[in-house]
Short mmCIF file of C-alpha atoms in Angstrom, two decimals:
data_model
loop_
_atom_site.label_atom_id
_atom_site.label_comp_id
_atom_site.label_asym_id
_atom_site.label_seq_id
_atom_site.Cartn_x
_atom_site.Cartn_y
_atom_site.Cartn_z
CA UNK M 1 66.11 100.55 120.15
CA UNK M 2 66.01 100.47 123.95
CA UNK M 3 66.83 96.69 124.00
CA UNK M 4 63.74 95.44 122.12
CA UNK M 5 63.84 92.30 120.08
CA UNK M 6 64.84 93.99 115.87
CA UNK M 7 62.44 93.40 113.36
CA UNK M 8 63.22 91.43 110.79
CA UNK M 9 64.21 94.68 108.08
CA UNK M 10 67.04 96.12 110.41
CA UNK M 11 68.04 92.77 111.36
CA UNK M 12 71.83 93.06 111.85
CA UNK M 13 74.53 89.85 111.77
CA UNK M 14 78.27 89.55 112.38
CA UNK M 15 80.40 89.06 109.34
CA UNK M 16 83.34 88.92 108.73
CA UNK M 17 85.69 90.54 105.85
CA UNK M 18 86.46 87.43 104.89
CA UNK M 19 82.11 86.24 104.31
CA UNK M 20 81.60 89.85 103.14
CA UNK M 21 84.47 89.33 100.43
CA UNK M 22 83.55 86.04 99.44
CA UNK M 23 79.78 87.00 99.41
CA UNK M 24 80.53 90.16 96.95
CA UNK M 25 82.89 87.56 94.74
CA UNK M 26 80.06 84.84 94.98
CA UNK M 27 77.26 87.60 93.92
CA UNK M 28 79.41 89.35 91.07
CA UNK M 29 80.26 85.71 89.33
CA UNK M 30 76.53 85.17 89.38
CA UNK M 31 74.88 87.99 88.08
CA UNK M 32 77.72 88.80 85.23
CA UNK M 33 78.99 85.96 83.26
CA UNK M 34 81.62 88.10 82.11
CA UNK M 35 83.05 88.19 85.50
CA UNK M 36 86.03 85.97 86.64
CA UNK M 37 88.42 85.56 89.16
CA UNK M 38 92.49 84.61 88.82
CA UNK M 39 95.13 84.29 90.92
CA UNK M 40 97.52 81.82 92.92
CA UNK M 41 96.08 79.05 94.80
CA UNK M 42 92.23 81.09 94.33
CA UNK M 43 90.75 77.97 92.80
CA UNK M 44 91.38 74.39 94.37
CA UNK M 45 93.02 75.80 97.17
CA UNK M 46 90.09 78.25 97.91
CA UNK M 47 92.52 80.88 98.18
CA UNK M 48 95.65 82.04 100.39
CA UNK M 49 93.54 83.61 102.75
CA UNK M 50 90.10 81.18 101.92
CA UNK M 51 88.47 84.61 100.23
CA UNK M 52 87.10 82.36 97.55
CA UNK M 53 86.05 79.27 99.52
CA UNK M 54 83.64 77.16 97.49
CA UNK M 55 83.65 79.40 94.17
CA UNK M 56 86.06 77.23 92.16
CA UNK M 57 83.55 74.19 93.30
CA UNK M 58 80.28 76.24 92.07
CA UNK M 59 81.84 78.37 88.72
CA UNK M 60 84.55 76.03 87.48
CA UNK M 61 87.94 76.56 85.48
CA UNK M 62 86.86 79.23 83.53
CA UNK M 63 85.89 81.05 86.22
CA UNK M 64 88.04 81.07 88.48
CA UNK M 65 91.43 80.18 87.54
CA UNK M 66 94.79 79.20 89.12
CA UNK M 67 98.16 80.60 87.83
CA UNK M 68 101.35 80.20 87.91
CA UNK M 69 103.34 82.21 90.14
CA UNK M 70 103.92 85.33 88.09
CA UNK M 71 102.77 88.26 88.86
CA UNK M 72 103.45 90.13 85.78
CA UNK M 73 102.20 87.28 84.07
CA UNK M 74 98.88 86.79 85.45
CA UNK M 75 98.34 90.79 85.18
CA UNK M 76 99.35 91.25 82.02
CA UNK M 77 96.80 88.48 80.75
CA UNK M 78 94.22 89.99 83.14
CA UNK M 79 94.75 93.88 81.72
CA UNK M 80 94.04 91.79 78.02
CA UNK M 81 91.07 90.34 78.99
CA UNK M 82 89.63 93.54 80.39
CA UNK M 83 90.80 95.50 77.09
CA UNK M 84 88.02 92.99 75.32
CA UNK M 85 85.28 93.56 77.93
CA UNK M 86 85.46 90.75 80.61
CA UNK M 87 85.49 91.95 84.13
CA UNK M 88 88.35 90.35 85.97
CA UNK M 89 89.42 90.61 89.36
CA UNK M 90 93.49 89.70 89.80
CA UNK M 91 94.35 88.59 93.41
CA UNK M 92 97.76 89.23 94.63
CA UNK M 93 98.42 87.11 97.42
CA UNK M 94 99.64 90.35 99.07
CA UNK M 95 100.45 93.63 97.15
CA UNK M 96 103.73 93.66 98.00
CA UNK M 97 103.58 91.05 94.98
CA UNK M 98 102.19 93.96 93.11
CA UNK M 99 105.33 95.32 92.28
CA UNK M 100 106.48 92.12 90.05
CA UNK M 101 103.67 93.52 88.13
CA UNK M 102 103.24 97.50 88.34
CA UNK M 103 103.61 97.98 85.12
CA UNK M 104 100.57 96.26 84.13
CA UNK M 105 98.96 98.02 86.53
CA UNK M 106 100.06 101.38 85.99
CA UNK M 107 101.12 101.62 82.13
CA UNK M 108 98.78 99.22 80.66
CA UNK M 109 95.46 99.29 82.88
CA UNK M 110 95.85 102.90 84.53
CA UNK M 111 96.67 104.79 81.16
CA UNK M 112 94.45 102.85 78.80
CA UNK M 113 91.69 104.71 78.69
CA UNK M 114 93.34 108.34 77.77
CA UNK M 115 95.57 107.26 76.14
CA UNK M 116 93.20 105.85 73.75
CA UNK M 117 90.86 108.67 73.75
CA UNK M 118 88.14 106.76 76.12
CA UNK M 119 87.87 104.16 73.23
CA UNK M 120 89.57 101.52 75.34
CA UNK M 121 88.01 100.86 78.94
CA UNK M 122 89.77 98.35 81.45
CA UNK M 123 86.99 97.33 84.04
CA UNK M 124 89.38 95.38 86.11
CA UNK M 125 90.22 94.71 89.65
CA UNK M 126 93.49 94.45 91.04
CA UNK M 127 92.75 92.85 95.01
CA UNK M 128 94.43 91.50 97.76
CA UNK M 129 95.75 92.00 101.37
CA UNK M 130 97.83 95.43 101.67
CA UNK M 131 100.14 97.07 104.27
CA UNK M 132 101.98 95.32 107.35
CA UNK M 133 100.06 91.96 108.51
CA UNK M 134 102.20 90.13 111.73
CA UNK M 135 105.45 89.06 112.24
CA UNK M 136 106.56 89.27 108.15
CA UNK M 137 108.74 91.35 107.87
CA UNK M 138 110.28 94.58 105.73
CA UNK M 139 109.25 92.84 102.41
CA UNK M 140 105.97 92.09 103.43
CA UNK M 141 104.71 94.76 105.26
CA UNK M 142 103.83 97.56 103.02
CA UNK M 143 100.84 100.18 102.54
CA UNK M 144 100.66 100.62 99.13
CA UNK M 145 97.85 103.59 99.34
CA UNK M 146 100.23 106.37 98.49
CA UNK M 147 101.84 104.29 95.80
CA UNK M 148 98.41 103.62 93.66
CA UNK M 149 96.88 106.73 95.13
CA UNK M 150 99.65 108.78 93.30
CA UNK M 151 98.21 107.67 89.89
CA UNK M 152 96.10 109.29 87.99
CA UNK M 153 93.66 106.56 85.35
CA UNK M 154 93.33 104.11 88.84
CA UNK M 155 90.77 104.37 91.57
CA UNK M 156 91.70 103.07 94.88
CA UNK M 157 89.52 101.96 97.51
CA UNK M 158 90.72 101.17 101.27
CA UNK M 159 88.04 99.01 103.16
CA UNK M 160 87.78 98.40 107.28
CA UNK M 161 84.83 96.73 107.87
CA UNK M 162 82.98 93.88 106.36
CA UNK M 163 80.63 96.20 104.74
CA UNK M 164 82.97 98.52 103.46
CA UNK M 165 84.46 95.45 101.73
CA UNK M 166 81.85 93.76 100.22
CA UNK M 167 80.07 97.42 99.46
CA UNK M 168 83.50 98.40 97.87
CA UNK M 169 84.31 95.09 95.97
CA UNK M 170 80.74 94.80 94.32
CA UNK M 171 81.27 98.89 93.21
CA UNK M 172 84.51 97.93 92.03
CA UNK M 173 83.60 94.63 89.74
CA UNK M 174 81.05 96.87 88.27
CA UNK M 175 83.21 99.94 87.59
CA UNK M 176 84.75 100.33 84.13
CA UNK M 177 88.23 101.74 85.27
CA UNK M 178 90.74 99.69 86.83
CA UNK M 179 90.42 99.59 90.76
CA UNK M 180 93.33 98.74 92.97
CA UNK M 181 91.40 97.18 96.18
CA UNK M 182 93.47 96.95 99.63
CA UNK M 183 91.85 95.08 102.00
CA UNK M 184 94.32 93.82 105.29
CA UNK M 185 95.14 90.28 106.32
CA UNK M 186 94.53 91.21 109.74
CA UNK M 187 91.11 91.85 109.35
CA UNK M 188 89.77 89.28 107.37
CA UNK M 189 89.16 87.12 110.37
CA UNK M 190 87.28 89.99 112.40
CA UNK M 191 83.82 89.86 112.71
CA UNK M 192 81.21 93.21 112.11
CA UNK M 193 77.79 94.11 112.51
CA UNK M 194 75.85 94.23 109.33
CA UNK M 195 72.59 94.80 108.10
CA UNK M 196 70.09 93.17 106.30
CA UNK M 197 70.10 95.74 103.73
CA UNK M 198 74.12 95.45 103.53
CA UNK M 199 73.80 92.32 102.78
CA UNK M 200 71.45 92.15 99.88
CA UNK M 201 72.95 90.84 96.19
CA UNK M 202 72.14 94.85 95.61
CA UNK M 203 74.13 96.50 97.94
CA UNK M 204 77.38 98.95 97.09
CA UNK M 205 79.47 101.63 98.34
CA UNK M 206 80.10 104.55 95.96
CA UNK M 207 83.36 104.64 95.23
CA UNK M 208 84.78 108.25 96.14
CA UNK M 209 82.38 108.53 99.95
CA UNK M 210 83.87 108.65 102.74
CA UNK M 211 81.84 107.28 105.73
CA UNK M 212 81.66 109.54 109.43
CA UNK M 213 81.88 105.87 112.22
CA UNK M 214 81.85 108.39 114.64
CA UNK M 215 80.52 111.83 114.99
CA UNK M 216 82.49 114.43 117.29
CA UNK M 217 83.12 118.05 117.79
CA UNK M 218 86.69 118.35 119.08
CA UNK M 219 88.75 117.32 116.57
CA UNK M 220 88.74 114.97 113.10
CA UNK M 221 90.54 111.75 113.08
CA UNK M 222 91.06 110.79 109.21
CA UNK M 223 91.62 107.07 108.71
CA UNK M 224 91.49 104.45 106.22
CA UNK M 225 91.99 100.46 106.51
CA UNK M 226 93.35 98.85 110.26
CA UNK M 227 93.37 102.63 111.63
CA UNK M 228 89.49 103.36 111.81
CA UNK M 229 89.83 100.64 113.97
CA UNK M 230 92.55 102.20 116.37
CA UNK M 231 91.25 105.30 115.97
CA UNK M 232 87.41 104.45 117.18
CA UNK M 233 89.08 103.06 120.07
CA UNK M 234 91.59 106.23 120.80
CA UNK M 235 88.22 108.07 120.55
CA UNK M 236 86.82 105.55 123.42
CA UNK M 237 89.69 106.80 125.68
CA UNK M 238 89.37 110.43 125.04
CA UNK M 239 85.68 110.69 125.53
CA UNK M 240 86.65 109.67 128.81
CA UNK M 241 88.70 112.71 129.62
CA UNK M 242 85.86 115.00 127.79
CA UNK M 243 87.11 115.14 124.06
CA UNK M 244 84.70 114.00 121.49
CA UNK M 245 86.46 112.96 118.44
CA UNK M 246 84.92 112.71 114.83
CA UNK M 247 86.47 109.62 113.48
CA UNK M 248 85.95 109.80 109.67
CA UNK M 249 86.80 106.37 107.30
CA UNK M 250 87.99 107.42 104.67
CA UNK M 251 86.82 104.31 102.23
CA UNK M 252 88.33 105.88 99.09
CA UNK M 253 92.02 107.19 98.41
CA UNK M 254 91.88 108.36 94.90
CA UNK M 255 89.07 109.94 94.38
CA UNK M 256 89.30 110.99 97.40
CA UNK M 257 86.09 112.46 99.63
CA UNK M 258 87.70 115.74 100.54
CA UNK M 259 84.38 117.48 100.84
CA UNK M 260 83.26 115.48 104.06
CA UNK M 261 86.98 115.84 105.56
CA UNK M 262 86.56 120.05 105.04
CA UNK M 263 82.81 119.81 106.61
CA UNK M 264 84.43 118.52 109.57
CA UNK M 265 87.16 120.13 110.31
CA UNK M 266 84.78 123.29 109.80
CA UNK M 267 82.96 121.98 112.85
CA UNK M 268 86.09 120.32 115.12
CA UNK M 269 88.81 123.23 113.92
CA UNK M 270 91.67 120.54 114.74
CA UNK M 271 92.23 117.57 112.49
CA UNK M 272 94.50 114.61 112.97
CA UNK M 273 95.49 111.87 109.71
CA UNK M 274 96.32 108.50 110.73
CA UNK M 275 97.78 105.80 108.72
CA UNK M 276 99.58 102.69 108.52
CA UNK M 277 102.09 103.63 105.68
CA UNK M 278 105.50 105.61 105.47
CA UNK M 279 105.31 109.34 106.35
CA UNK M 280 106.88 110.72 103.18
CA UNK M 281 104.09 111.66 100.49
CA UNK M 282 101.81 109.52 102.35
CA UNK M 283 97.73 109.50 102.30
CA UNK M 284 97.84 112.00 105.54
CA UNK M 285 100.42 114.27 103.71
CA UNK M 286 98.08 114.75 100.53
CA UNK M 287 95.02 115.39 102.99
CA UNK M 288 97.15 117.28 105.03
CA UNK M 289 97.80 119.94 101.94
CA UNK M 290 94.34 119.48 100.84
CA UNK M 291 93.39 120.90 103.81
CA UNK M 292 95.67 124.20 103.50
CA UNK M 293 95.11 124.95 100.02
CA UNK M 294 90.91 124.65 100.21
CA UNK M 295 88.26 126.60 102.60
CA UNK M 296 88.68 124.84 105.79
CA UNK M 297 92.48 126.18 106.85
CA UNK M 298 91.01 129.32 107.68
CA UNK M 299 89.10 127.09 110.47
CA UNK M 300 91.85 125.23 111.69
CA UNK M 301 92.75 126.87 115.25
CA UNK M 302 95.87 124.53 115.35
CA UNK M 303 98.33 122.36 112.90
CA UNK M 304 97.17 119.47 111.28
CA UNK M 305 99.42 116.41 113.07
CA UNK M 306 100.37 113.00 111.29
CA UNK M 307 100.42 109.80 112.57
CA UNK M 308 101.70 107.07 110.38
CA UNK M 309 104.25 104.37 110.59
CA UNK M 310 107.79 104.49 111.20
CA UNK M 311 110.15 105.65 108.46
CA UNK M 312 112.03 102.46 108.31
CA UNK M 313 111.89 99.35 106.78
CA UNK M 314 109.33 96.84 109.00
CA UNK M 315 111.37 95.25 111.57
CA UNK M 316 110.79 91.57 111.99
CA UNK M 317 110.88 91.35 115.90
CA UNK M 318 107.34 91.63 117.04
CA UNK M 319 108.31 94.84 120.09
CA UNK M 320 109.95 96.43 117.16
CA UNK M 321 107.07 96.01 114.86
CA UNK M 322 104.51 96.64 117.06
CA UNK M 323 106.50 100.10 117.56
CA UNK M 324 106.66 100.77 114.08
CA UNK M 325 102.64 101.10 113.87
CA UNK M 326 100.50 103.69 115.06
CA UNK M 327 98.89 102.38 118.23
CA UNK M 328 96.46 103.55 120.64
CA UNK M 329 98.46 105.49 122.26
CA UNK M 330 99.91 107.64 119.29
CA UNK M 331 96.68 108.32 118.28
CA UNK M 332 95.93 109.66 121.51
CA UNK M 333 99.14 111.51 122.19
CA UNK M 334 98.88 113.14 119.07
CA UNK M 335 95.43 114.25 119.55
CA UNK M 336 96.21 115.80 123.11
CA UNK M 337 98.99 117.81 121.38
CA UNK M 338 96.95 119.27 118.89
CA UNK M 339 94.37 120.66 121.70
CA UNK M 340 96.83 121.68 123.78
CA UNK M 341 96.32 119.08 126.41
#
């Protein structure tokens, strides 16, 4: 655009995840009155994380409700209301929470529909921050991809920037299977770019597309979440030194966009997962096997490398932490190693 003024149809504006969450909630509540929102502290406290500033204010108590602090509870009334055609969406103040309730999630909302022969849909969502935020701790600190992403009934989306998450959250009001949505606490205060267009009351993602931030021809970083992030910049560092990576976000874990991972390791021959969860059947593992058992192996000219988080438990000390994640650095390392740097 060679530094001209935009016109006003590509105008572009900084949001961030935490506007282009509370715009998508805002726009949903409006245009379906079937549509409501429950949770702790979502209402008169405008939420843990102020997602749903001003809503309570402008919808009311039936809209968007307060409860107790019971996650099974709150679920469990949430999977009902879905079985009889309202569209909720169930904050979790973190999905680490999630597990007071996973059997809502899984048994009743996930299984629902076959298990009733498709006469029993469960458009719900099940939202809130996912993976390790700062300084909380082993108990608070997990990515829960792999866990929902294992089961089959749910679809599970994975946004990193603001319009992933508003794209993603509008798709996933409107969807009539239940979605498990992890956004991350640590970007909700970030700011993007978006567009005009992104930020129209139309505007949604397809769940199941992944999105290419960066094209490349040396090798394919895979990420989804906080890593797109790290891995945009690891690409930064190593265009520097002559390697072009092609950093894909992967938006979706379950279904999962498999078809624009294969088209590019076809082009790079070298791919490279990277994730913020636990090694062991995590999202980098299934893509990892994907990869193997479909057309593109054959293209591969070296192993497929993993980087995730440590196999522990999150340590609370912030050097320990901060080595727990991948950083930078990993990302780069692991890159180098699978070119044979």
């Amino acid at each position: 655009r060679s530094g001209s003024p935009l016109s006003p149809p590509d105008a572009v504006s900084q949001v961030t995840v935490r506007d282009a969450l509370n715009q998508a909630l805002d726009e949903e509540l409006e245009r379906d009155e079937r549509v409501f929102l429950l949770g702790e502290e979502v209402a008169q406290y405008d939420g843990a994380y102020k997602i749903s500033r001003g809503l309570w204010k402008k919808y009311g108590d039936k809209r968007v409700i307060d409860t107790p602090i019971s996650e099974m509870g709150f679920a469990g009334i949430a999977v009902g209301a879905a079985m009889v055609w309202l569209r909720p969406v169930c904050e979790f103040m973190t999905f680490n929470f999630s597990m007071q309730a996973i059997d809502q999630v899984i048994n009743s909302a996930a299984k629902s529909c076959y298990m009733s022969a498709g006469s029993i849909s469960v458009p719900i969502v099940f939202r809130g921050p996912n993976g390790a935020s700062a300084g909380v701790a082993a108990q608070h600190s997990q990515c829960f991809a792999a866990w929902y992403g294992h089961c089959p009934g749910l679809k599970v989306v994975s946004p990193w920037s603001s319009e992933d998450a508003k794209g993603l959250l509008k798709a996933s009001i409107r969807d009539d299977n239940p979605v498990v949505m992890l956004e991350n606490e640590l970007l909700y205060g970030v700011p993007f770019e978006m567009s005009e267009q992104a930020q129209s009351k139309e505007f949604v993602i397809p769940i199941g597309k992944a999105k290419i931030e960066k094209p490349g021809t040396h090798v394919t970083l895979v990420a989804h979440s906080r890593p797109v992030g790290h891995c945009l910049e690891a690409a930064a560092v190593l265009s520097k030194e002559g390697v072009e990576c092609e950093v894909i976000n992967l938006r979706t874990i379950r279904p999962m966009d498999m078809e624009t991972v294969e088209a590019s390791v076809v082009k790079t021959n070298h791919l490279v997962t990277v994730e913020g969860g636990w090694p062991q059947f995590g999202v980098g593992a299934e893509i990892c096997a994907r990869i193997m058992e479909g057309p593109a192996f054959n293209y591969l000219d070296a192993p497929a490398v993993r980087v995730t988080g440590a196999d522990i438990p999150m340590p609370y000390a912030k050097i320990l932490e901060d080595n727990s994640l991948p950083q930078v650095k990993d990302i780069v390392f692991a890159v180098k190693k699978t070119l044979n740097m």
